[in-house]
XYZ file of C-alpha atoms in Angstrom:
274
model
C 2.026 12.500 0.349
C 2.117 9.629 2.851
C 4.327 6.659 3.630
C 3.144 3.062 3.269
C 4.737 -0.296 4.088
C 3.783 -3.941 4.007
C 5.579 -7.146 4.984
C 4.747 -10.758 4.191
C 6.739 -13.378 6.097
C 7.182 -17.077 5.405
C 6.732 -17.725 9.123
C 5.008 -15.903 11.978
C 7.017 -12.876 13.111
C 6.652 -9.849 15.381
C 5.969 -6.216 14.454
C 9.463 -4.769 14.911
C 10.358 -4.615 11.216
C 7.148 -2.941 10.070
C 7.753 -0.376 12.813
C 11.334 0.203 11.613
C 10.157 0.576 8.028
C 7.667 3.260 9.075
C 10.294 5.114 11.094
C 12.468 5.285 7.967
C 9.679 7.009 6.018
C 8.358 9.154 8.873
C 9.366 12.227 6.829
C 6.522 11.400 4.427
C 3.920 12.179 7.079
C 3.901 13.222 10.727
C 0.175 13.663 11.401
C -0.533 10.089 12.414
C -0.059 6.470 11.505
C -0.890 2.877 12.204
C 0.010 -0.800 11.955
C -2.259 -3.689 10.992
C -1.352 -7.170 12.263
C -3.283 -9.590 10.061
C -3.264 -12.906 11.924
C -4.717 -11.393 15.085
C -6.675 -8.781 13.097
C -5.278 -6.137 15.436
C -5.293 -2.564 14.165
C -3.474 0.204 16.019
C -3.837 3.716 14.584
C -3.646 7.188 16.020
C -2.507 10.765 15.851
C 1.156 11.627 16.175
C 4.591 10.262 15.369
C 5.176 6.550 14.903
C 7.561 6.208 17.873
C 4.867 7.647 20.165
C 2.176 5.232 18.990
C 3.897 1.929 19.805
C 6.058 0.476 22.536
C 8.673 -2.230 22.215
C 6.410 -4.575 24.172
C 3.474 -3.877 21.810
C 5.579 -4.710 18.780
C 7.149 -7.849 20.281
C 3.714 -9.162 21.211
C 2.424 -8.853 17.639
C 2.358 -12.207 15.833
C 1.586 -12.474 12.130
C 2.796 -13.341 8.642
C 1.332 -10.122 7.219
C 1.677 -6.522 8.358
C 0.591 -3.226 6.831
C 1.698 0.188 8.015
C 1.018 3.838 7.210
C 2.356 7.226 8.209
C -0.049 10.021 7.402
C 0.388 13.402 5.758
C -2.966 15.118 6.145
C -4.501 16.421 2.910
C -8.164 16.619 3.964
C -10.370 17.412 6.942
C -11.908 13.948 7.226
C -11.831 12.877 10.856
C -10.531 9.472 11.940
C -9.074 8.686 8.522
C -5.869 7.164 9.858
C -4.715 4.139 7.932
C -4.459 1.204 7.411
C -8.180 0.747 6.797
C -9.899 -2.609 7.301
C -13.070 -4.097 5.820
C -14.512 -7.566 6.208
C -17.643 -9.662 5.850
C -18.358 -13.394 5.861
C -16.485 -13.848 2.563
C -13.640 -11.369 2.602
C -11.220 -9.851 5.123
C -8.959 -7.033 3.909
C -6.689 -4.197 5.006
C -5.498 -1.292 2.850
C -3.148 1.694 2.755
C -2.682 4.370 0.107
C -0.248 7.102 -0.851
C -1.564 9.611 -3.389
C -4.614 11.651 -4.310
C -7.696 10.425 -6.195
C -9.501 13.235 -7.987
C -12.649 11.511 -9.340
C -14.080 10.155 -6.101
C -17.678 11.071 -7.007
C -17.450 9.017 -10.186
C -16.028 6.030 -8.292
C -18.769 6.242 -5.644
C -21.390 6.341 -8.403
C -19.872 3.175 -9.913
C -19.994 1.477 -6.507
C -23.628 2.539 -6.087
C -24.633 1.342 -9.558
C -22.709 -1.938 -9.640
C -22.775 -3.016 -6.002
C -25.779 -1.161 -4.519
C -23.661 0.588 -1.862
C -24.876 4.064 -0.944
C -22.547 7.022 -1.355
C -20.874 8.263 1.818
C -20.262 11.857 2.805
C -17.130 13.183 4.489
C -15.073 10.228 3.272
C -11.429 10.285 2.221
C -10.340 9.490 -1.328
C -8.363 6.542 0.065
C -11.485 5.001 1.613
C -13.422 5.522 -1.632
C -10.792 3.530 -3.527
C -10.711 0.826 -0.863
C -14.503 0.502 -0.915
C -14.384 -0.049 -4.673
C -11.660 -2.706 -4.376
C -13.513 -4.513 -1.585
C -16.816 -4.522 -3.485
C -15.158 -5.730 -6.689
C -13.401 -8.636 -4.964
C -16.453 -9.526 -2.901
C -18.528 -9.866 -6.064
C -15.786 -11.945 -7.699
C -15.809 -14.281 -4.702
C -19.529 -14.880 -5.148
C -18.848 -15.823 -8.776
C -15.527 -17.668 -8.633
C -15.465 -18.765 -4.952
C -11.743 -17.984 -4.911
C -9.367 -15.033 -5.238
C -6.802 -15.848 -7.935
C -4.107 -13.964 -9.815
C -6.533 -13.566 -12.729
C -9.061 -11.906 -10.436
C -6.388 -9.446 -9.261
C -5.432 -8.751 -12.894
C -9.069 -7.944 -13.703
C -9.182 -5.658 -10.664
C -5.953 -3.943 -11.715
C -7.261 -3.263 -15.224
C -10.503 -1.877 -13.818
C -8.713 0.437 -11.384
C -6.379 1.805 -14.054
C -9.320 2.318 -16.402
C -11.555 4.290 -14.041
C -9.362 5.922 -11.363
C -7.902 9.356 -12.040
C -5.097 10.652 -9.860
C -2.079 9.247 -8.071
C -2.033 6.020 -6.122
C 0.557 3.683 -4.757
C -1.365 1.142 -2.715
C -0.755 -1.975 -0.640
C -3.613 -4.207 0.447
C -3.848 -7.580 2.126
C -6.409 -10.333 1.647
C -6.704 -12.923 4.388
C -5.611 -16.411 3.266
C -4.282 -14.955 0.000
C -1.460 -12.495 0.606
C -0.476 -8.934 -0.209
C -1.000 -6.930 -3.400
C 0.993 -3.810 -4.316
C -0.078 -1.492 -7.139
C 1.148 1.743 -8.709
C -0.856 4.084 -10.941
C -0.207 4.169 -14.685
C 1.723 7.452 -14.462
C 4.046 6.314 -11.691
C 3.440 9.498 -9.739
C 4.256 8.208 -6.241
C 7.112 5.817 -5.374
C 6.752 2.198 -4.281
C 9.520 -0.424 -4.044
C 9.967 -3.954 -2.737
C 12.745 -6.360 -1.836
C 13.394 -9.655 -0.099
C 15.611 -10.904 2.693
C 17.581 -14.147 3.076
C 14.414 -15.942 4.272
C 12.492 -14.830 1.156
C 10.257 -12.586 3.214
C 9.142 -9.507 1.257
C 8.966 -5.882 2.327
C 7.089 -3.307 0.233
C 7.611 0.339 1.100
C 7.280 3.834 -0.300
C 11.042 4.319 -0.473
C 14.090 2.120 -0.907
C 15.653 3.535 2.288
C 13.288 1.266 4.252
C 14.698 -1.816 2.609
C 18.476 -1.624 2.422
C 19.506 1.269 4.658
C 17.330 0.383 7.644
C 16.476 -3.294 7.200
C 18.391 -6.125 5.560
C 16.395 -6.500 2.359
C 17.998 -6.735 -1.079
C 17.164 -7.392 -4.751
C 15.234 -4.118 -4.574
C 12.848 -3.254 -7.389
C 10.777 -0.141 -7.964
C 7.263 -0.905 -9.204
C 6.829 0.314 -12.758
C 3.981 2.678 -13.682
C 0.836 0.553 -13.993
C 2.461 -2.494 -12.403
C 0.717 -4.802 -9.943
C 2.766 -7.257 -7.869
C 1.113 -10.110 -5.983
C 2.857 -11.584 -2.930
C 0.989 -14.827 -2.094
C 1.239 -16.446 1.316
C 2.406 -19.815 -0.046
C 3.606 -19.205 -3.597
C 6.009 -17.244 -5.781
C 5.404 -13.556 -6.414
C 3.585 -12.613 -9.599
C 3.757 -9.359 -11.580
C 1.271 -7.905 -14.049
C 1.874 -4.842 -16.219
C -0.987 -2.612 -17.365
C -0.458 -1.680 -21.014
C -1.508 1.967 -21.348
C 1.054 3.799 -19.225
C 2.219 7.414 -19.355
C 5.228 7.811 -17.044
C 5.001 11.273 -15.465
C 6.461 11.084 -11.934
C 6.099 13.872 -9.391
C 9.119 16.195 -9.519
C 8.707 17.037 -5.839
C 9.621 13.453 -4.937
C 13.127 14.196 -6.216
C 13.589 17.697 -4.824
C 11.624 17.605 -1.571
C 9.580 14.558 -0.491
C 11.964 11.596 -0.655
C 14.713 10.850 1.823
C 18.240 11.721 0.750
C 19.512 8.108 0.744
C 16.642 6.694 -1.342
C 16.863 5.533 -4.951
C 13.822 6.401 -7.069
C 13.419 5.047 -10.607
C 17.150 4.201 -10.604
C 18.040 7.802 -9.691
C 19.874 8.659 -6.463
C 17.993 11.375 -4.571
C 21.305 12.576 -3.127
C 22.886 12.825 -6.583
C 20.025 14.680 -8.205
C 19.883 17.216 -5.363
C 23.635 17.685 -5.452
C 23.534 18.344 -9.188
């Protein structure tokens, strides 16, 4: 269990809102966290609570259209696995954050080795394994198509849902393209998004980030197997994977989620009261 957030603005903005969104889901993980500021390619991660990792001056000085943030709940002994993660080469520049647990990491690393000639790593988190696969897939597509398009993301989504076993709600950014949010086909972990009056979009693990802390509305929970693309200069686009089996985690309702969140149209407060 972790907390993830992402924001895509129409115009350059500071890092105050991504910080506020992480504070609202701090209960999802207190071991560490981080913020990625895309335009400057700054990445600040570390151990501890979110309010101890950043100052007001740090956040005001950040300037970007795209931010990713993560608050970590430690489920492994991998050192320095604070997120967001970043990967880049001459073709592709990405950041990534994940909430969930992938259980077939060896299989995914074997696919990466076979298809992309990338050696398997030891002492690597399941989140990094998934990110490595996504990066390699898109990098190869760029060599073929010279451009990341919605169709490329759809192909990636289908591939992920076909081969990845476990729970994942993920947000990743692609420089000069935008943000992509994705939920596994069983809808195990929460992920919601909304917009503000400027048509900026915030994606976060729980709805409390959007309407109770920040002024975002028209809130939607991603469906199981849904991928939503938030381009830099275009309308959002949604794709639904066909073979879904909705089996959410019961602990989200009785323990993990914040009391004022709405999950799959169910009030966490109401279900706990009942």
